[in-house]
Amino acid sequence: MEGQNQVGRDHWKGRSSSWTATAAQGLSTDDTLNQMLIELTGIAPGERVLDLGSGTGDPAISIGLALGDSGAITACDLTPEMLAKARERSVNVGLDVISFAASEMTALTFENNTFDCVTCRFGLMFPEDKIAAAREALRVLKPGGRVGYVVWGPYGENPPFFVIRRAIAEAMGQEEGPVPHRHSLGQPRQLSEILDSAGFVSVEERDMRYKRPVDDLDDYINRALIRGYSETVDQFDDASRDALMDTLRAAFEPYREDGRVYMPNYARLGFGWKAV
Ligand SMILES: C[S@@+](CC[C@H](N)C(=O)[O-])C[C@H]1O[C@@H](n2cnc3c(N)ncnc32)[C@H](O)[C@@H]1O
């Protein structure tokens, strides 16, 4: 199973402590993309939804809240340590239409024709065989059901990632390195080619762009450092860490409008139907 994953179960297990440390306690601290996904996929009360690569619970928690008492959401992920945090968050928001399943998205443990909708936010980049993953989503969808995959757009159009990575590379005196894997499906047509190849019909792509208002820039930067760079930043002494914070505060200044920082985010949605 390990060989099927681009970055592997051990990688995600290793990252789960920094993800759970920075996750929301209840509803997402930035629910914008989750709400866009719910609207664009037309998720409605009473439906049965499967969320793949759910991690610490996004968008599963928000979908569960949108389904009301009559629907059902299954949060599914390769990494049980991530799902433990999703479960904690669901309890905190009083969500009882949610269930959890640890499963590899290329070999799902669900029956054929089970779900009205399958979602996946920032997960499809990771299985080695993305078409096999999309075929599995197709298999577990009911005829007439639909899938919505959200992936990050290009690296250079996502300042939350490149600003911090560049500053850390500079602080370490290193090259920035290749574009991170999370942006590997960010070009137009990449998602639709996967969905077409898997057998979905009426496939479309949409841009999901928004500016996230950031009230507490230091908190935003600290969370990003813990989530993505804790091993690196832990090596810094206090002075180097203070200098890095100063560099990052300055690097985010161009995104300040009328006194508040607004972080541009660019994701893409791939959407398709299972033929009736
Ligand atoms: C970038 S995180 C996204 C988590 C969440 N959906 C979010 O948007 O915050 C990617 C998640 O995909 C999971 N994952 C990676 N490869 C997977 C695979 N092959 N099958 C199922 N889940 C996988 C990881 O365990 C991780 O929780």
PDB file of C-alpha atoms and ligand atoms in Angstrom:
ATOM      1  CA  MET A   1       0.000   0.000   0.000  1.00  0.00           C
ATOM      2  CA  GLU A   2       2.830   2.390   0.899  1.00  0.00           C
ATOM      3  CA  GLY A   3       4.175   2.284  -2.655  1.00  0.00           C
ATOM      4  CA  GLN A   4       0.880   3.603  -4.013  1.00  0.00           C
ATOM      5  CA  ASN A   5       1.236   6.929  -2.221  1.00  0.00           C
ATOM      6  CA  GLN A   6       3.233   9.792  -3.601  1.00  0.00           C
ATOM      7  CA  VAL A   7       4.376  10.782  -0.140  1.00  0.00           C
ATOM      8  CA  GLY A   8       3.181   7.819   1.889  1.00  0.00           C
ATOM      9  CA  ARG A   9       1.402   6.879   5.066  1.00  0.00           C
ATOM     10  CA  ASP A  10       4.536   7.443   7.180  1.00  0.00           C
ATOM     11  CA  HIS A  11       4.871  10.966   5.836  1.00  0.00           C
ATOM     12  CA  TRP A  12       1.294  11.859   6.814  1.00  0.00           C
ATOM     13  CA  LYS A  13       1.516  10.098  10.157  1.00  0.00           C
ATOM     14  CA  GLY A  14       4.644  12.170  10.816  1.00  0.00           C
ATOM     15  CA  ARG A  15       2.859  15.361   9.846  1.00  0.00           C
ATOM     16  CA  SER A  16      -0.293  14.641  11.838  1.00  0.00           C
ATOM     17  CA  SER A  17       0.974  16.205  15.088  1.00  0.00           C
ATOM     18  CA  SER A  18       1.650  19.583  13.442  1.00  0.00           C
ATOM     19  CA  TRP A  19      -1.669  19.385  11.572  1.00  0.00           C
ATOM     20  CA  THR A  20      -3.658  18.585  14.717  1.00  0.00           C
ATOM     21  CA  ALA A  21      -1.806  21.299  16.685  1.00  0.00           C
ATOM     22  CA  THR A  22      -2.849  23.943  14.148  1.00  0.00           C
ATOM     23  CA  ALA A  23      -6.337  22.655  13.282  1.00  0.00           C
ATOM     24  CA  ALA A  24      -9.462  24.509  14.353  1.00  0.00           C
ATOM     25  CA  GLN A  25     -11.214  23.189  17.460  1.00  0.00           C
ATOM     26  CA  GLY A  26     -14.625  23.288  15.780  1.00  0.00           C
ATOM     27  CA  LEU A  27     -15.685  24.868  12.502  1.00  0.00           C
ATOM     28  CA  SER A  28     -12.774  25.778  10.210  1.00  0.00           C
ATOM     29  CA  THR A  29     -11.124  29.126  10.997  1.00  0.00           C
ATOM     30  CA  ASP A  30     -11.339  29.817   7.253  1.00  0.00           C
ATOM     31  CA  ASP A  31     -14.468  28.160   5.894  1.00  0.00           C
ATOM     32  CA  THR A  32     -14.472  29.969   2.544  1.00  0.00           C
ATOM     33  CA  LEU A  33     -13.286  27.114   0.309  1.00  0.00           C
ATOM     34  CA  ASN A  34     -15.504  24.604   2.119  1.00  0.00           C
ATOM     35  CA  GLN A  35     -18.573  26.753   1.500  1.00  0.00           C
ATOM     36  CA  MET A  36     -17.582  27.316  -2.151  1.00  0.00           C
ATOM     37  CA  LEU A  37     -17.228  23.544  -2.587  1.00  0.00           C
ATOM     38  CA  ILE A  38     -20.622  22.879  -0.956  1.00  0.00           C
ATOM     39  CA  GLU A  39     -22.254  25.442  -3.227  1.00  0.00           C
ATOM     40  CA  LEU A  40     -20.512  24.379  -6.454  1.00  0.00           C
ATOM     41  CA  THR A  41     -21.251  20.672  -5.899  1.00  0.00           C
ATOM     42  CA  GLY A  42     -24.829  21.477  -4.830  1.00  0.00           C
ATOM     43  CA  ILE A  43     -24.649  19.426  -1.626  1.00  0.00           C
ATOM     44  CA  ALA A  44     -28.116  19.443  -0.058  1.00  0.00           C
ATOM     45  CA  PRO A  45     -29.739  18.267   3.197  1.00  0.00           C
ATOM     46  CA  GLY A  46     -30.488  14.545   3.279  1.00  0.00           C
ATOM     47  CA  GLU A  47     -27.659  13.497   0.939  1.00  0.00           C
ATOM     48  CA  ARG A  48     -25.039  10.835   1.596  1.00  0.00           C
ATOM     49  CA  VAL A  49     -21.557  12.290   1.063  1.00  0.00           C
ATOM     50  CA  LEU A  50     -18.041  10.798   1.185  1.00  0.00           C
ATOM     51  CA  ASP A  51     -15.095  13.121   1.834  1.00  0.00           C
ATOM     52  CA  LEU A  52     -11.728  11.678   0.773  1.00  0.00           C
ATOM     53  CA  GLY A  53      -8.382  12.739   2.255  1.00  0.00           C
ATOM     54  CA  SER A  54     -10.396  14.484   4.981  1.00  0.00           C
ATOM     55  CA  GLY A  55      -7.376  14.936   7.240  1.00  0.00           C
ATOM     56  CA  THR A  56      -8.378  16.850  10.362  1.00  0.00           C
ATOM     57  CA  GLY A  57     -11.915  17.336   9.030  1.00  0.00           C
ATOM     58  CA  ASP A  58     -12.080  19.768   6.102  1.00  0.00           C
ATOM     59  CA  PRO A  59     -14.455  19.981   4.380  1.00  0.00           C
ATOM     60  CA  ALA A  60     -16.213  17.056   6.120  1.00  0.00           C
ATOM     61  CA  ILE A  61     -17.261  19.046   9.223  1.00  0.00           C
ATOM     62  CA  SER A  62     -18.731  21.890   7.150  1.00  0.00           C
ATOM     63  CA  ILE A  63     -20.492  19.442   4.825  1.00  0.00           C
ATOM     64  CA  GLY A  64     -21.942  17.584   7.818  1.00  0.00           C
ATOM     65  CA  LEU A  65     -23.366  20.842   9.160  1.00  0.00           C
ATOM     66  CA  ALA A  66     -24.894  21.605   5.741  1.00  0.00           C
ATOM     67  CA  LEU A  67     -26.583  18.183   5.558  1.00  0.00           C
ATOM     68  CA  GLY A  68     -28.802  18.687   8.581  1.00  0.00           C
ATOM     69  CA  ASP A  69     -30.079  15.730  10.623  1.00  0.00           C
ATOM     70  CA  SER A  70     -31.227  13.709   7.632  1.00  0.00           C
ATOM     71  CA  GLY A  71     -27.950  13.356   5.715  1.00  0.00           C
ATOM     72  CA  ALA A  72     -24.726  11.451   6.311  1.00  0.00           C
ATOM     73  CA  ILE A  73     -21.081  12.372   5.803  1.00  0.00           C
ATOM     74  CA  THR A  74     -18.199   9.904   5.953  1.00  0.00           C
ATOM     75  CA  ALA A  75     -14.779  11.445   6.594  1.00  0.00           C
ATOM     76  CA  CYS A  76     -12.213   9.116   5.049  1.00  0.00           C
ATOM     77  CA  ASP A  77      -8.419   9.361   5.191  1.00  0.00           C
ATOM     78  CA  LEU A  78      -5.311   7.238   4.928  1.00  0.00           C
ATOM     79  CA  THR A  79      -4.116   8.500   8.322  1.00  0.00           C
ATOM     80  CA  PRO A  80      -6.105   7.595  11.472  1.00  0.00           C
ATOM     81  CA  GLU A  81      -4.096  10.159  13.492  1.00  0.00           C
ATOM     82  CA  MET A  82      -5.556  12.927  11.316  1.00  0.00           C
ATOM     83  CA  LEU A  83      -9.083  11.530  11.602  1.00  0.00           C
ATOM     84  CA  ALA A  84      -8.821  11.540  15.411  1.00  0.00           C
ATOM     85  CA  LYS A  85      -8.697  15.344  15.283  1.00  0.00           C
ATOM     86  CA  ALA A  86     -11.617  15.439  12.833  1.00  0.00           C
ATOM     87  CA  ARG A  87     -13.625  13.338  15.286  1.00  0.00           C
ATOM     88  CA  GLU A  88     -12.765  15.716  18.169  1.00  0.00           C
ATOM     89  CA  ARG A  89     -13.834  18.725  16.089  1.00  0.00           C
ATOM     90  CA  SER A  90     -17.106  17.054  15.119  1.00  0.00           C
ATOM     91  CA  VAL A  91     -17.927  16.454  18.796  1.00  0.00           C
ATOM     92  CA  ASN A  92     -17.129  20.099  19.581  1.00  0.00           C
ATOM     93  CA  VAL A  93     -19.637  21.314  16.967  1.00  0.00           C
ATOM     94  CA  GLY A  94     -22.262  18.727  18.023  1.00  0.00           C
ATOM     95  CA  LEU A  95     -22.250  16.940  14.669  1.00  0.00           C
ATOM     96  CA  ASP A  96     -23.797  13.473  14.799  1.00  0.00           C
ATOM     97  CA  VAL A  97     -24.335  12.690  11.082  1.00  0.00           C
ATOM     98  CA  ILE A  98     -20.588  12.022  10.638  1.00  0.00           C
ATOM     99  CA  SER A  99     -18.717   8.719  10.554  1.00  0.00           C
ATOM    100  CA  PHE A 100     -15.019   8.022  10.000  1.00  0.00           C
ATOM    101  CA  ALA A 101     -13.132   5.519   7.874  1.00  0.00           C
ATOM    102  CA  ALA A 102      -9.395   4.974   7.468  1.00  0.00           C
ATOM    103  CA  SER A 103      -8.945   4.017   3.819  1.00  0.00           C
ATOM    104  CA  GLU A 104      -6.559   4.489   0.915  1.00  0.00           C
ATOM    105  CA  MET A 105      -8.444   6.473  -1.752  1.00  0.00           C
ATOM    106  CA  THR A 106      -7.306   4.142  -4.548  1.00  0.00           C
ATOM    107  CA  ALA A 107      -8.841   1.107  -2.775  1.00  0.00           C
ATOM    108  CA  LEU A 108     -11.969   2.285  -0.976  1.00  0.00           C
ATOM    109  CA  THR A 109     -13.696   0.023   1.526  1.00  0.00           C
ATOM    110  CA  PHE A 110     -17.244   0.982   0.417  1.00  0.00           C
ATOM    111  CA  GLU A 111     -19.824  -0.831  -1.695  1.00  0.00           C
ATOM    112  CA  ASN A 112     -20.562   0.227  -5.275  1.00  0.00           C
ATOM    113  CA  ASN A 113     -23.271   2.908  -5.790  1.00  0.00           C
ATOM    114  CA  THR A 114     -23.313   4.159  -2.178  1.00  0.00           C
ATOM    115  CA  PHE A 115     -22.917   7.971  -2.197  1.00  0.00           C
ATOM    116  CA  ASP A 116     -24.726  10.957  -3.757  1.00  0.00           C
ATOM    117  CA  CYS A 117     -21.551  13.047  -3.773  1.00  0.00           C
ATOM    118  CA  VAL A 118     -17.818  12.487  -3.234  1.00  0.00           C
ATOM    119  CA  THR A 119     -15.584  15.409  -2.228  1.00  0.00           C
ATOM    120  CA  CYS A 120     -11.845  15.729  -1.744  1.00  0.00           C
ATOM    121  CA  ARG A 121     -10.004  18.895  -0.697  1.00  0.00           C
ATOM    122  CA  PHE A 122      -6.247  18.945  -1.282  1.00  0.00           C
ATOM    123  CA  GLY A 123      -5.879  15.149  -1.397  1.00  0.00           C
ATOM    124  CA  LEU A 124      -5.782  14.051  -5.048  1.00  0.00           C
ATOM    125  CA  MET A 125      -2.183  15.220  -5.536  1.00  0.00           C
ATOM    126  CA  PHE A 126      -0.911  12.451  -3.269  1.00  0.00           C
ATOM    127  CA  PRO A 127      -1.878   9.003  -4.617  1.00  0.00           C
ATOM    128  CA  GLU A 128       0.552   7.912  -7.308  1.00  0.00           C
ATOM    129  CA  ASP A 129      -2.284   6.684  -9.547  1.00  0.00           C
ATOM    130  CA  LYS A 130      -4.757   9.593  -9.600  1.00  0.00           C
ATOM    131  CA  ILE A 131      -6.948   8.044 -12.301  1.00  0.00           C
ATOM    132  CA  ALA A 132      -7.317   4.900 -10.146  1.00  0.00           C
ATOM    133  CA  ALA A 133      -8.377   7.152  -7.253  1.00  0.00           C
ATOM    134  CA  ALA A 134     -10.988   8.895  -9.425  1.00  0.00           C
ATOM    135  CA  ARG A 135     -12.231   5.485 -10.688  1.00  0.00           C
ATOM    136  CA  GLU A 136     -12.774   4.428  -7.093  1.00  0.00           C
ATOM    137  CA  ALA A 137     -14.792   7.614  -6.434  1.00  0.00           C
ATOM    138  CA  LEU A 138     -16.852   6.794  -9.546  1.00  0.00           C
ATOM    139  CA  ARG A 139     -17.415   3.213  -8.367  1.00  0.00           C
ATOM    140  CA  VAL A 140     -18.807   4.217  -4.946  1.00  0.00           C
ATOM    141  CA  LEU A 141     -21.037   6.988  -6.369  1.00  0.00           C
ATOM    142  CA  LYS A 142     -24.675   6.233  -7.152  1.00  0.00           C
ATOM    143  CA  PRO A 143     -25.618   6.664 -10.829  1.00  0.00           C
ATOM    144  CA  GLY A 144     -26.267  10.398 -11.281  1.00  0.00           C
ATOM    145  CA  GLY A 145     -23.937  11.248  -8.367  1.00  0.00           C
ATOM    146  CA  ARG A 146     -21.122  13.775  -8.649  1.00  0.00           C
ATOM    147  CA  VAL A 147     -17.559  14.327  -7.509  1.00  0.00           C
ATOM    148  CA  GLY A 148     -15.770  17.580  -6.567  1.00  0.00           C
ATOM    149  CA  TYR A 149     -11.962  17.598  -6.224  1.00  0.00           C
ATOM    150  CA  VAL A 150     -10.306  20.771  -4.914  1.00  0.00           C
ATOM    151  CA  VAL A 151      -6.578  21.192  -5.591  1.00  0.00           C
ATOM    152  CA  TRP A 152      -4.186  24.092  -5.085  1.00  0.00           C
ATOM    153  CA  GLY A 153      -3.572  26.339  -8.081  1.00  0.00           C
ATOM    154  CA  PRO A 154      -0.027  27.190  -9.239  1.00  0.00           C
ATOM    155  CA  TYR A 155       2.610  27.878  -6.563  1.00  0.00           C
ATOM    156  CA  GLY A 156       3.405  31.365  -7.889  1.00  0.00           C
ATOM    157  CA  GLU A 157      -0.245  32.399  -7.449  1.00  0.00           C
ATOM    158  CA  ASN A 158      -0.462  31.264  -3.835  1.00  0.00           C
ATOM    159  CA  PRO A 159       1.468  33.732  -1.630  1.00  0.00           C
ATOM    160  CA  PRO A 160       0.584  31.895   1.625  1.00  0.00           C
ATOM    161  CA  PHE A 161       2.967  29.175   0.429  1.00  0.00           C
ATOM    162  CA  PHE A 162       5.679  30.908  -1.567  1.00  0.00           C
ATOM    163  CA  VAL A 163       6.225  33.918   0.719  1.00  0.00           C
ATOM    164  CA  ILE A 164       7.036  31.732   3.734  1.00  0.00           C
ATOM    165  CA  ARG A 165       9.057  29.128   1.828  1.00  0.00           C
ATOM    166  CA  ARG A 166      11.216  31.779   0.145  1.00  0.00           C
ATOM    167  CA  ALA A 167      11.890  33.576   3.425  1.00  0.00           C
ATOM    168  CA  ILE A 168      12.948  30.336   5.126  1.00  0.00           C
ATOM    169  CA  ALA A 169      15.206  29.341   2.220  1.00  0.00           C
ATOM    170  CA  GLU A 170      16.858  32.768   2.407  1.00  0.00           C
ATOM    171  CA  ALA A 171      17.262  32.541   6.174  1.00  0.00           C
ATOM    172  CA  MET A 172      18.924  29.121   5.766  1.00  0.00           C
ATOM    173  CA  GLY A 173      21.102  30.352   2.869  1.00  0.00           C
ATOM    174  CA  GLN A 174      19.576  27.662   0.642  1.00  0.00           C
ATOM    175  CA  GLU A 175      17.939  27.462  -2.784  1.00  0.00           C
ATOM    176  CA  GLU A 176      14.167  27.490  -2.736  1.00  0.00           C
ATOM    177  CA  GLY A 177      14.022  24.093  -4.494  1.00  0.00           C
ATOM    178  CA  PRO A 178      11.433  22.631  -6.884  1.00  0.00           C
ATOM    179  CA  VAL A 179       7.755  23.563  -6.811  1.00  0.00           C
ATOM    180  CA  PRO A 180       6.109  21.653  -3.932  1.00  0.00           C
ATOM    181  CA  HIS A 181       4.056  18.614  -4.830  1.00  0.00           C
ATOM    182  CA  ARG A 182       0.817  20.147  -3.501  1.00  0.00           C
ATOM    183  CA  HIS A 183       0.725  22.363  -6.636  1.00  0.00           C
ATOM    184  CA  SER A 184       1.235  19.498  -9.085  1.00  0.00           C
ATOM    185  CA  LEU A 185      -2.405  19.527 -10.322  1.00  0.00           C
ATOM    186  CA  GLY A 186      -2.765  23.305 -10.435  1.00  0.00           C
ATOM    187  CA  GLN A 187      -2.734  23.895 -14.196  1.00  0.00           C
ATOM    188  CA  PRO A 188      -6.003  24.088 -16.174  1.00  0.00           C
ATOM    189  CA  ARG A 189      -7.111  20.774 -17.781  1.00  0.00           C
ATOM    190  CA  GLN A 190      -5.080  18.565 -15.397  1.00  0.00           C
ATOM    191  CA  LEU A 191      -8.099  17.748 -13.240  1.00  0.00           C
ATOM    192  CA  SER A 192     -10.491  17.340 -16.131  1.00  0.00           C
ATOM    193  CA  GLU A 193      -8.112  14.940 -17.894  1.00  0.00           C
ATOM    194  CA  ILE A 194      -8.042  12.738 -14.780  1.00  0.00           C
ATOM    195  CA  LEU A 195     -11.844  12.826 -14.437  1.00  0.00           C
ATOM    196  CA  ASP A 196     -12.406  12.184 -18.154  1.00  0.00           C
ATOM    197  CA  SER A 197      -9.974   9.237 -18.081  1.00  0.00           C
ATOM    198  CA  ALA A 198     -11.702   7.766 -15.025  1.00  0.00           C
ATOM    199  CA  GLY A 199     -15.064   7.797 -16.842  1.00  0.00           C
ATOM    200  CA  PHE A 200     -16.881  10.811 -15.379  1.00  0.00           C
ATOM    201  CA  VAL A 201     -19.227  12.735 -17.693  1.00  0.00           C
ATOM    202  CA  SER A 202     -20.025  16.467 -18.023  1.00  0.00           C
ATOM    203  CA  VAL A 203     -16.621  17.249 -16.501  1.00  0.00           C
ATOM    204  CA  GLU A 204     -15.852  20.901 -15.704  1.00  0.00           C
ATOM    205  CA  GLU A 205     -13.207  22.946 -13.928  1.00  0.00           C
ATOM    206  CA  ARG A 206     -13.715  26.123 -11.922  1.00  0.00           C
ATOM    207  CA  ASP A 207     -11.364  28.669 -10.388  1.00  0.00           C
ATOM    208  CA  MET A 208     -11.747  29.154  -6.648  1.00  0.00           C
ATOM    209  CA  ARG A 209     -10.039  32.454  -5.832  1.00  0.00           C
ATOM    210  CA  TYR A 210     -10.531  34.490  -2.703  1.00  0.00           C
ATOM    211  CA  LYS A 211      -8.693  36.807  -0.348  1.00  0.00           C
ATOM    212  CA  ARG A 212      -8.566  35.614   3.227  1.00  0.00           C
ATOM    213  CA  PRO A 213      -8.725  38.450   5.779  1.00  0.00           C
ATOM    214  CA  VAL A 214      -5.965  38.027   8.377  1.00  0.00           C
ATOM    215  CA  ASP A 215      -6.578  39.887  11.637  1.00  0.00           C
ATOM    216  CA  ASP A 216      -3.598  38.559  13.577  1.00  0.00           C
ATOM    217  CA  LEU A 217      -0.640  38.286  11.185  1.00  0.00           C
ATOM    218  CA  ASP A 218       1.773  36.876  13.803  1.00  0.00           C
ATOM    219  CA  ASP A 219      -0.676  34.108  14.690  1.00  0.00           C
ATOM    220  CA  TYR A 220      -1.194  33.333  10.974  1.00  0.00           C
ATOM    221  CA  ILE A 221       2.587  33.142  10.387  1.00  0.00           C
ATOM    222  CA  ASN A 222       3.200  31.043  13.513  1.00  0.00           C
ATOM    223  CA  ARG A 223       0.539  28.509  12.538  1.00  0.00           C
ATOM    224  CA  ALA A 224       1.982  28.238   9.021  1.00  0.00           C
ATOM    225  CA  LEU A 225       5.484  27.710  10.460  1.00  0.00           C
ATOM    226  CA  ILE A 226       4.277  24.997  12.856  1.00  0.00           C
ATOM    227  CA  ARG A 227       2.282  23.245  10.138  1.00  0.00           C
ATOM    228  CA  GLY A 228       4.921  23.268   7.419  1.00  0.00           C
ATOM    229  CA  TYR A 229       8.332  23.984   8.889  1.00  0.00           C
ATOM    230  CA  SER A 230       8.471  23.016  12.573  1.00  0.00           C
ATOM    231  CA  GLU A 231      11.529  20.763  12.151  1.00  0.00           C
ATOM    232  CA  THR A 232      13.434  23.525  10.359  1.00  0.00           C
ATOM    233  CA  VAL A 233      12.395  26.409  12.583  1.00  0.00           C
ATOM    234  CA  ASP A 234      13.073  24.366  15.764  1.00  0.00           C
ATOM    235  CA  GLN A 235      16.761  24.536  14.786  1.00  0.00           C
ATOM    236  CA  PHE A 236      16.725  28.362  14.876  1.00  0.00           C
ATOM    237  CA  ASP A 237      17.950  30.198  17.976  1.00  0.00           C
ATOM    238  CA  ASP A 238      15.758  33.005  19.390  1.00  0.00           C
ATOM    239  CA  ALA A 239      17.531  35.756  17.442  1.00  0.00           C
ATOM    240  CA  SER A 240      17.220  33.899  14.119  1.00  0.00           C
ATOM    241  CA  ARG A 241      13.583  33.188  14.802  1.00  0.00           C
ATOM    242  CA  ASP A 242      12.898  36.853  15.619  1.00  0.00           C
ATOM    243  CA  ALA A 243      14.698  37.863  12.407  1.00  0.00           C
ATOM    244  CA  LEU A 244      12.599  35.374  10.411  1.00  0.00           C
ATOM    245  CA  MET A 245       9.393  36.788  11.920  1.00  0.00           C
ATOM    246  CA  ASP A 246      10.495  40.329  10.975  1.00  0.00           C
ATOM    247  CA  THR A 247      11.259  39.174   7.412  1.00  0.00           C
ATOM    248  CA  LEU A 248       7.888  37.458   7.129  1.00  0.00           C
ATOM    249  CA  ARG A 249       5.929  40.410   8.540  1.00  0.00           C
ATOM    250  CA  ALA A 250       7.626  42.619   5.920  1.00  0.00           C
ATOM    251  CA  ALA A 251       7.051  40.060   3.128  1.00  0.00           C
ATOM    252  CA  PHE A 252       3.305  40.063   3.809  1.00  0.00           C
ATOM    253  CA  GLU A 253       3.035  43.893   3.806  1.00  0.00           C
ATOM    254  CA  PRO A 254       2.239  44.086   0.048  1.00  0.00           C
ATOM    255  CA  TYR A 255      -0.974  42.193   0.841  1.00  0.00           C
ATOM    256  CA  ARG A 256      -2.199  44.840   3.293  1.00  0.00           C
ATOM    257  CA  GLU A 257      -5.234  46.867   2.187  1.00  0.00           C
ATOM    258  CA  ASP A 258      -6.763  49.571   4.390  1.00  0.00           C
ATOM    259  CA  GLY A 259      -4.778  48.352   7.396  1.00  0.00           C
ATOM    260  CA  ARG A 260      -5.680  44.659   7.111  1.00  0.00           C
ATOM    261  CA  VAL A 261      -3.770  41.820   5.400  1.00  0.00           C
ATOM    262  CA  TYR A 262      -5.795  39.930   2.786  1.00  0.00           C
ATOM    263  CA  MET A 263      -4.080  36.715   1.647  1.00  0.00           C
ATOM    264  CA  PRO A 264      -4.856  35.751  -1.962  1.00  0.00           C
ATOM    265  CA  ASN A 265      -5.637  32.031  -2.273  1.00  0.00           C
ATOM    266  CA  TYR A 266      -6.081  30.242  -5.570  1.00  0.00           C
ATOM    267  CA  ALA A 267      -7.531  26.724  -5.700  1.00  0.00           C
ATOM    268  CA  ARG A 268      -9.208  24.853  -8.531  1.00  0.00           C
ATOM    269  CA  LEU A 269     -12.263  22.607  -8.561  1.00  0.00           C
ATOM    270  CA  GLY A 270     -12.659  19.583 -10.848  1.00  0.00           C
ATOM    271  CA  PHE A 271     -16.263  18.457 -11.088  1.00  0.00           C
ATOM    272  CA  GLY A 272     -17.940  15.528 -12.864  1.00  0.00           C
ATOM    273  CA  TRP A 273     -20.987  13.224 -12.868  1.00  0.00           C
ATOM    274  CA  LYS A 274     -21.475   9.482 -12.868  1.00  0.00           C
ATOM    275  CA  ALA A 275     -23.655   8.662 -15.852  1.00  0.00           C
ATOM    276  CA  VAL A 276     -27.178   7.512 -15.012  1.00  0.00           C
TER     277      VAL A 276
HETATM  278  C1  LIG B   1      -3.076  18.222   2.469  1.00  0.00           C
HETATM  279  S1  LIG B   1      -3.976  17.160   3.545  1.00  0.00           S
HETATM  280  C2  LIG B   1      -5.634  17.769   3.291  1.00  0.00           C
HETATM  281  C3  LIG B   1      -6.524  17.487   4.464  1.00  0.00           C
HETATM  282  C4  LIG B   1      -7.914  18.146   4.409  1.00  0.00           C
HETATM  283  N1  LIG B   1      -8.723  17.652   3.320  1.00  0.00           N
HETATM  284  C5  LIG B   1      -7.810  19.656   4.338  1.00  0.00           C
HETATM  285  O1  LIG B   1      -8.117  20.227   3.278  1.00  0.00           O
HETATM  286  O2  LIG B   1      -7.384  20.257   5.340  1.00  0.00           O
HETATM  287  C6  LIG B   1      -3.977  15.647   2.629  1.00  0.00           C
HETATM  288  C7  LIG B   1      -4.642  14.477   3.345  1.00  0.00           C
HETATM  289  O3  LIG B   1      -4.735  13.398   2.403  1.00  0.00           O
HETATM  290  C8  LIG B   1      -4.417  12.193   3.068  1.00  0.00           C
HETATM  291  N2  LIG B   1      -3.900  11.279   2.041  1.00  0.00           N
HETATM  292  C9  LIG B   1      -2.718  11.337   1.392  1.00  0.00           C
HETATM  293  N3  LIG B   1      -2.631  10.346   0.501  1.00  0.00           N
HETATM  294  C10 LIG B   1      -3.787   9.639   0.579  1.00  0.00           C
HETATM  295  C11 LIG B   1      -4.282   8.477  -0.082  1.00  0.00           C
HETATM  296  N4  LIG B   1      -3.566   7.877  -1.021  1.00  0.00           N
HETATM  297  N5  LIG B   1      -5.516   8.012   0.261  1.00  0.00           N
HETATM  298  C12 LIG B   1      -6.252   8.630   1.213  1.00  0.00           C
HETATM  299  N6  LIG B   1      -5.836   9.746   1.884  1.00  0.00           N
HETATM  300  C13 LIG B   1      -4.607  10.229   1.573  1.00  0.00           C
HETATM  301  C14 LIG B   1      -3.396  12.561   4.132  1.00  0.00           C
HETATM  302  O4  LIG B   1      -3.393  11.618   5.189  1.00  0.00           O
HETATM  303  C15 LIG B   1      -3.875  13.942   4.551  1.00  0.00           C
HETATM  304  O5  LIG B   1      -4.726  13.877   5.671  1.00  0.00           O
END
